[in-house]
């Protein structure tokens, strides 16, 4: 009793490189031997699939003719009529790459009896594949340059911008662009070699390309592995954290906690107290921001105490010095407003660099410290001298700074 076949069957994954002519032809022939006869290629944007009509198993010969023109992908009527007279029936198109022809008689002559003419038929496909490879090469080169170039050219503090904007997802994205470029270049090179052989008068063989199925499986596995890597890096490496400053040390995100109460003699309750932390492939950092209600000095001057400090631990220690320069420029704007702050370089034991910026109104102090590749920025608005609390501030640095 014969097994009944459904009316049609879909196959979402083609185990052959889409630009491997002989591989696709032999795959379609193998499908026909299983009773699956090519009916249509449906080019959905994200999930294209192949539709097969189910029938009796037959050994059918398929040949792919490269599309020679833009616009509607229907073949030339005169050419189709000529091929039909030669024994080749038109089956449909594979996206905008090929027209598919079918011959049921194994003795039917090939579409091309002149290798040189066939090489000219492949010229359009070769140029198209070269443009695709060139596009992926430009993406591969321009994508990382764009990530850094925008901040470098448009930001007044490019090093800080680059350290904070680069994420763990961008490295796998660059690898995906590299994989796409290698795939496109390999397809272009195969077509280029094939055309060179055809121009030399050697006829095209229609045997399956060795390793074609294996290459597609490897490429599919590599894409799946990169997607998995992107997900792992996103959930485990990059993070953004917000909470109470006391939780920084409790959760191991900071070595110590420095409170505004250590600077203000009057132990008034804090009006605001918040902290944040983040980690990227190039930077680990945390920040604390605190403020009090308005107080009055013994001289009768009213002021609102406030403190913000941010700690930066770059992955590469040599970035500490340009990072500190960016922080000084960002928070003092000394190039534009030289009269608002008085910059005092300091020589402090245990630190590579130190600078104190004093507001000209006498209330604000900004302290910049660098040690062993790490940078600390502390901004305080009040009357207490920050240098009197240098020992407590030094505890904010990791003991084993990278």
Short mmCIF file of N, CA, C and O in Angstrom, two decimals, residues 184-257:
data_model
loop_
_atom_site.label_atom_id
_atom_site.label_comp_id
_atom_site.label_asym_id
_atom_site.label_seq_id
_atom_site.Cartn_x
_atom_site.Cartn_y
_atom_site.Cartn_z
N UNK A 184 30.06 36.07 2.32
CA UNK A 184 29.84 36.74 1.04
C UNK A 184 31.09 36.70 0.17
O UNK A 184 31.00 36.49 -1.04
N UNK A 185 32.26 36.86 0.79
CA UNK A 185 33.50 36.83 0.00
C UNK A 185 33.76 35.42 -0.53
O UNK A 185 34.23 35.26 -1.66
N UNK A 186 33.46 34.41 0.28
CA UNK A 186 33.64 33.03 -0.19
C UNK A 186 32.75 32.74 -1.39
O UNK A 186 33.20 32.13 -2.38
N UNK A 187 31.48 33.22 -1.32
CA UNK A 187 30.58 33.00 -2.46
C UNK A 187 31.08 33.74 -3.69
O UNK A 187 31.03 33.21 -4.82
N UNK A 188 31.55 34.97 -3.50
CA UNK A 188 32.09 35.73 -4.64
C UNK A 188 33.30 35.03 -5.23
O UNK A 188 33.42 34.92 -6.46
N UNK A 189 34.19 34.54 -4.40
CA UNK A 189 35.41 33.90 -4.90
C UNK A 189 35.09 32.61 -5.65
O UNK A 189 35.73 32.31 -6.66
N UNK A 190 34.09 31.86 -5.18
CA UNK A 190 33.69 30.66 -5.89
C UNK A 190 33.15 31.00 -7.28
O UNK A 190 33.48 30.33 -8.26
N UNK A 191 32.30 32.04 -7.34
CA UNK A 191 31.78 32.45 -8.65
C UNK A 191 32.89 32.97 -9.56
O UNK A 191 32.89 32.71 -10.77
N UNK A 192 33.84 33.69 -8.97
CA UNK A 192 34.95 34.22 -9.76
C UNK A 192 35.79 33.07 -10.35
O UNK A 192 36.15 33.11 -11.54
N UNK A 193 36.09 32.08 -9.54
CA UNK A 193 36.86 30.94 -10.04
C UNK A 193 36.07 30.16 -11.09
O UNK A 193 36.64 29.68 -12.08
N UNK A 194 34.76 30.00 -10.86
CA UNK A 194 33.93 29.28 -11.82
C UNK A 194 33.91 30.00 -13.16
O UNK A 194 34.06 29.37 -14.23
N UNK A 195 33.76 31.31 -13.16
CA UNK A 195 33.74 32.06 -14.41
C UNK A 195 35.09 32.00 -15.11
O UNK A 195 35.16 31.96 -16.35
N UNK A 196 36.16 31.98 -14.33
CA UNK A 196 37.48 31.89 -14.94
C UNK A 196 37.66 30.55 -15.66
O UNK A 196 38.23 30.49 -16.76
N UNK A 197 37.15 29.48 -15.05
CA UNK A 197 37.24 28.17 -15.70
C UNK A 197 36.36 28.11 -16.94
O UNK A 197 36.75 27.52 -17.97
N UNK A 198 35.17 28.71 -16.87
CA UNK A 198 34.28 28.70 -18.03
C UNK A 198 34.87 29.51 -19.18
O UNK A 198 34.77 29.10 -20.35
N UNK A 199 35.49 30.65 -18.85
CA UNK A 199 36.12 31.44 -19.92
C UNK A 199 37.28 30.70 -20.56
O UNK A 199 37.62 30.96 -21.73
N UNK A 200 37.88 29.78 -19.82
CA UNK A 200 38.97 28.98 -20.38
C UNK A 200 38.45 27.83 -21.23
O UNK A 200 39.27 27.06 -21.78
N UNK A 201 37.11 27.70 -21.33
CA UNK A 201 36.54 26.65 -22.17
C UNK A 201 36.22 25.37 -21.44
O UNK A 201 35.83 24.39 -22.09
N UNK A 202 36.38 25.31 -20.13
CA UNK A 202 36.08 24.10 -19.37
C UNK A 202 34.61 24.10 -18.98
O UNK A 202 34.13 25.05 -18.36
N UNK A 203 33.85 23.07 -19.33
CA UNK A 203 32.42 23.06 -19.01
C UNK A 203 32.19 22.94 -17.51
O UNK A 203 33.01 22.40 -16.76
N UNK A 204 31.05 23.46 -17.08
CA UNK A 204 30.68 23.43 -15.67
C UNK A 204 30.21 22.04 -15.28
O UNK A 204 29.42 21.41 -15.98
N UNK A 205 30.74 21.53 -14.17
CA UNK A 205 30.29 20.24 -13.65
C UNK A 205 29.10 20.47 -12.72
O UNK A 205 29.03 21.48 -12.02
N UNK A 206 28.18 19.54 -12.73
CA UNK A 206 26.97 19.66 -11.92
C UNK A 206 26.96 18.64 -10.79
O UNK A 206 25.89 18.24 -10.33
N UNK A 207 28.14 18.27 -10.34
CA UNK A 207 28.22 17.40 -9.18
C UNK A 207 28.21 18.24 -7.91
O UNK A 207 28.60 19.41 -7.91
N UNK A 208 27.78 17.62 -6.82
CA UNK A 208 27.70 18.33 -5.55
C UNK A 208 29.07 18.81 -5.11
O UNK A 208 30.06 18.09 -5.23
N UNK A 209 29.15 20.05 -4.61
CA UNK A 209 30.40 20.61 -4.12
C UNK A 209 30.78 19.95 -2.80
O UNK A 209 29.97 19.94 -1.86
N UNK A 210 31.98 19.38 -2.69
CA UNK A 210 32.36 18.74 -1.42
C UNK A 210 32.36 19.73 -0.27
O UNK A 210 32.86 20.84 -0.38
N UNK A 211 31.75 19.32 0.82
CA UNK A 211 31.75 20.15 2.02
C UNK A 211 30.72 21.24 2.05
O UNK A 211 30.68 22.02 3.00
N UNK A 212 29.84 21.32 1.01
CA UNK A 212 28.85 22.40 1.00
C UNK A 212 27.88 22.29 2.16
O UNK A 212 27.60 23.27 2.85
N UNK A 213 27.36 21.08 2.39
CA UNK A 213 26.42 20.89 3.49
C UNK A 213 27.10 21.18 4.82
O UNK A 213 26.53 21.77 5.71
N UNK A 214 28.37 20.76 4.94
CA UNK A 214 29.10 20.95 6.19
C UNK A 214 29.34 22.42 6.45
O UNK A 214 29.25 22.88 7.59
N UNK A 215 29.64 23.21 5.41
CA UNK A 215 29.86 24.64 5.59
C UNK A 215 28.61 25.34 6.10
O UNK A 215 28.68 26.22 6.96
N UNK A 216 27.46 24.97 5.55
CA UNK A 216 26.22 25.62 5.99
C UNK A 216 25.90 25.25 7.43
O UNK A 216 25.49 26.09 8.22
N UNK A 217 26.11 23.99 7.80
CA UNK A 217 25.87 23.60 9.19
C UNK A 217 26.82 24.33 10.12
O UNK A 217 26.44 24.78 11.21
N UNK A 218 28.09 24.47 9.71
CA UNK A 218 29.06 25.19 10.54
C UNK A 218 28.66 26.65 10.67
O UNK A 218 28.72 27.24 11.75
N UNK A 219 28.22 27.27 9.55
CA UNK A 219 27.84 28.68 9.59
C UNK A 219 26.60 28.88 10.46
O UNK A 219 26.53 29.83 11.24
N UNK A 220 25.63 27.97 10.35
CA UNK A 220 24.43 28.08 11.18
C UNK A 220 24.78 27.92 12.65
O UNK A 220 24.30 28.66 13.52
N UNK A 221 25.66 26.95 12.95
CA UNK A 221 26.09 26.76 14.33
C UNK A 221 26.85 27.96 14.87
O UNK A 221 26.70 28.34 16.03
N UNK A 222 27.67 28.58 14.01
CA UNK A 222 28.44 29.75 14.45
C UNK A 222 27.50 30.92 14.76
O UNK A 222 27.69 31.62 15.76
N UNK A 223 26.48 31.13 13.92
CA UNK A 223 25.52 32.22 14.18
C UNK A 223 24.76 31.95 15.48
O UNK A 223 24.53 32.87 16.27
N UNK A 224 24.35 30.70 15.69
CA UNK A 224 23.63 30.37 16.93
C UNK A 224 24.53 30.58 18.14
O UNK A 224 24.07 31.08 19.19
N UNK A 225 25.81 30.21 18.02
CA UNK A 225 26.73 30.38 19.14
C UNK A 225 26.95 31.87 19.44
O UNK A 225 27.03 32.28 20.60
N UNK A 226 27.04 32.70 18.39
CA UNK A 226 27.23 34.13 18.61
C UNK A 226 25.99 34.75 19.26
O UNK A 226 26.12 35.61 20.14
N UNK A 227 24.81 34.31 18.84
CA UNK A 227 23.59 34.83 19.48
C UNK A 227 23.55 34.43 20.95
O UNK A 227 23.17 35.24 21.81
N UNK A 228 23.95 33.19 21.25
CA UNK A 228 23.98 32.75 22.63
C UNK A 228 25.01 33.54 23.42
O UNK A 228 24.78 33.93 24.58
N UNK A 229 26.17 33.80 22.79
CA UNK A 229 27.20 34.59 23.47
C UNK A 229 26.71 36.00 23.76
O UNK A 229 26.97 36.55 24.84
N UNK A 230 25.98 36.59 22.83
CA UNK A 230 25.44 37.93 23.06
C UNK A 230 24.48 37.93 24.25
O UNK A 230 24.52 38.83 25.08
N UNK A 231 23.65 36.89 24.35
CA UNK A 231 22.71 36.83 25.46
C UNK A 231 23.44 36.64 26.79
O UNK A 231 23.10 37.27 27.79
N UNK A 232 24.46 35.78 26.79
CA UNK A 232 25.21 35.54 28.03
C UNK A 232 25.93 36.80 28.48
O UNK A 232 25.90 37.17 29.67
N UNK A 233 26.57 37.49 27.53
CA UNK A 233 27.27 38.72 27.89
C UNK A 233 26.31 39.80 28.38
O UNK A 233 26.62 40.56 29.28
N UNK A 234 25.15 39.84 27.78
CA UNK A 234 24.19 40.87 28.15
C UNK A 234 23.70 40.66 29.59
O UNK A 234 23.56 41.60 30.36
N UNK A 235 23.44 39.40 29.95
CA UNK A 235 22.85 39.14 31.26
C UNK A 235 23.89 38.97 32.37
O UNK A 235 23.56 39.09 33.54
N UNK A 236 25.13 38.65 32.00
CA UNK A 236 26.11 38.36 33.05
C UNK A 236 27.22 39.39 33.16
O UNK A 236 27.77 39.59 34.24
N UNK A 237 27.57 40.04 32.07
CA UNK A 237 28.73 40.95 32.12
C UNK A 237 28.29 42.40 32.31
O UNK A 237 28.69 43.06 33.25
N UNK A 238 27.48 42.89 31.40
CA UNK A 238 26.99 44.27 31.54
C UNK A 238 25.93 44.35 32.63
O UNK A 238 25.09 43.46 32.75
N UNK A 239 25.96 45.38 33.40
CA UNK A 239 24.89 45.60 34.35
C UNK A 239 24.77 47.09 34.67
O UNK A 239 25.71 47.85 34.55
N UNK A 240 23.58 47.47 35.06
CA UNK A 240 23.29 48.80 35.58
C UNK A 240 22.57 48.60 36.91
O UNK A 240 21.59 47.87 36.99
N UNK A 241 23.06 49.23 37.95
CA UNK A 241 22.52 49.02 39.30
C UNK A 241 22.19 50.36 39.92
O UNK A 241 22.94 51.34 39.79
N UNK A 242 21.08 50.42 40.66
CA UNK A 242 20.69 51.62 41.39
C UNK A 242 20.19 51.18 42.76
O UNK A 242 19.49 50.16 42.89
N UNK A 243 20.56 51.94 43.79
CA UNK A 243 20.12 51.59 45.13
C UNK A 243 20.64 52.57 46.16
O UNK A 243 21.09 53.69 45.83
N UNK A 244 20.61 52.15 47.40
CA UNK A 244 21.11 52.98 48.50
C UNK A 244 22.63 52.91 48.56
O UNK A 244 23.23 51.88 48.25
N UNK A 245 23.31 54.00 48.95
CA UNK A 245 24.77 53.98 49.01
C UNK A 245 25.32 52.90 49.94
O UNK A 245 26.37 52.33 49.67
N UNK A 246 24.61 52.63 51.04
CA UNK A 246 25.10 51.61 51.97
C UNK A 246 25.14 50.23 51.33
O UNK A 246 25.93 49.38 51.72
N UNK A 247 24.30 50.00 50.31
CA UNK A 247 24.27 48.69 49.66
C UNK A 247 25.45 48.47 48.72
O UNK A 247 25.70 47.34 48.30
N UNK A 248 26.17 49.54 48.37
CA UNK A 248 27.33 49.37 47.50
C UNK A 248 28.35 48.43 48.10
O UNK A 248 28.84 47.50 47.45
N UNK A 249 28.70 48.66 49.37
CA UNK A 249 29.69 47.80 50.03
C UNK A 249 29.08 46.46 50.39
O UNK A 249 29.75 45.43 50.32
N UNK A 250 27.80 46.44 50.77
CA UNK A 250 27.17 45.18 51.15
C UNK A 250 27.12 44.20 49.99
O UNK A 250 27.26 42.98 50.17
N UNK A 251 26.94 44.70 48.77
CA UNK A 251 26.87 43.84 47.59
C UNK A 251 28.21 43.73 46.87
O UNK A 251 28.28 43.17 45.77
N UNK A 252 29.26 44.29 47.43
CA UNK A 252 30.58 44.16 46.84
C UNK A 252 30.82 45.01 45.61
O UNK A 252 31.75 44.73 44.85
N UNK A 253 30.03 46.05 45.41
CA UNK A 253 30.21 46.91 44.24
C UNK A 253 31.17 48.06 44.52
O UNK A 253 31.54 48.78 43.60
N UNK A 254 31.53 48.27 45.77
CA UNK A 254 32.48 49.33 46.15
C UNK A 254 33.22 48.87 47.40
O UNK A 254 32.67 48.15 48.23
N UNK A 255 34.50 49.27 47.54
CA UNK A 255 35.27 48.83 48.71
C UNK A 255 34.89 49.54 50.00
O UNK A 255 35.12 49.02 51.10
N UNK A 256 34.33 50.74 49.91
CA UNK A 256 34.00 51.51 51.11
C UNK A 256 32.90 52.49 50.78
O UNK A 256 32.55 52.71 49.61
N UNK A 257 32.35 53.09 51.82
CA UNK A 257 31.26 54.05 51.67
C UNK A 257 31.65 55.32 52.41
O UNK A 257 32.03 55.29 53.58
#
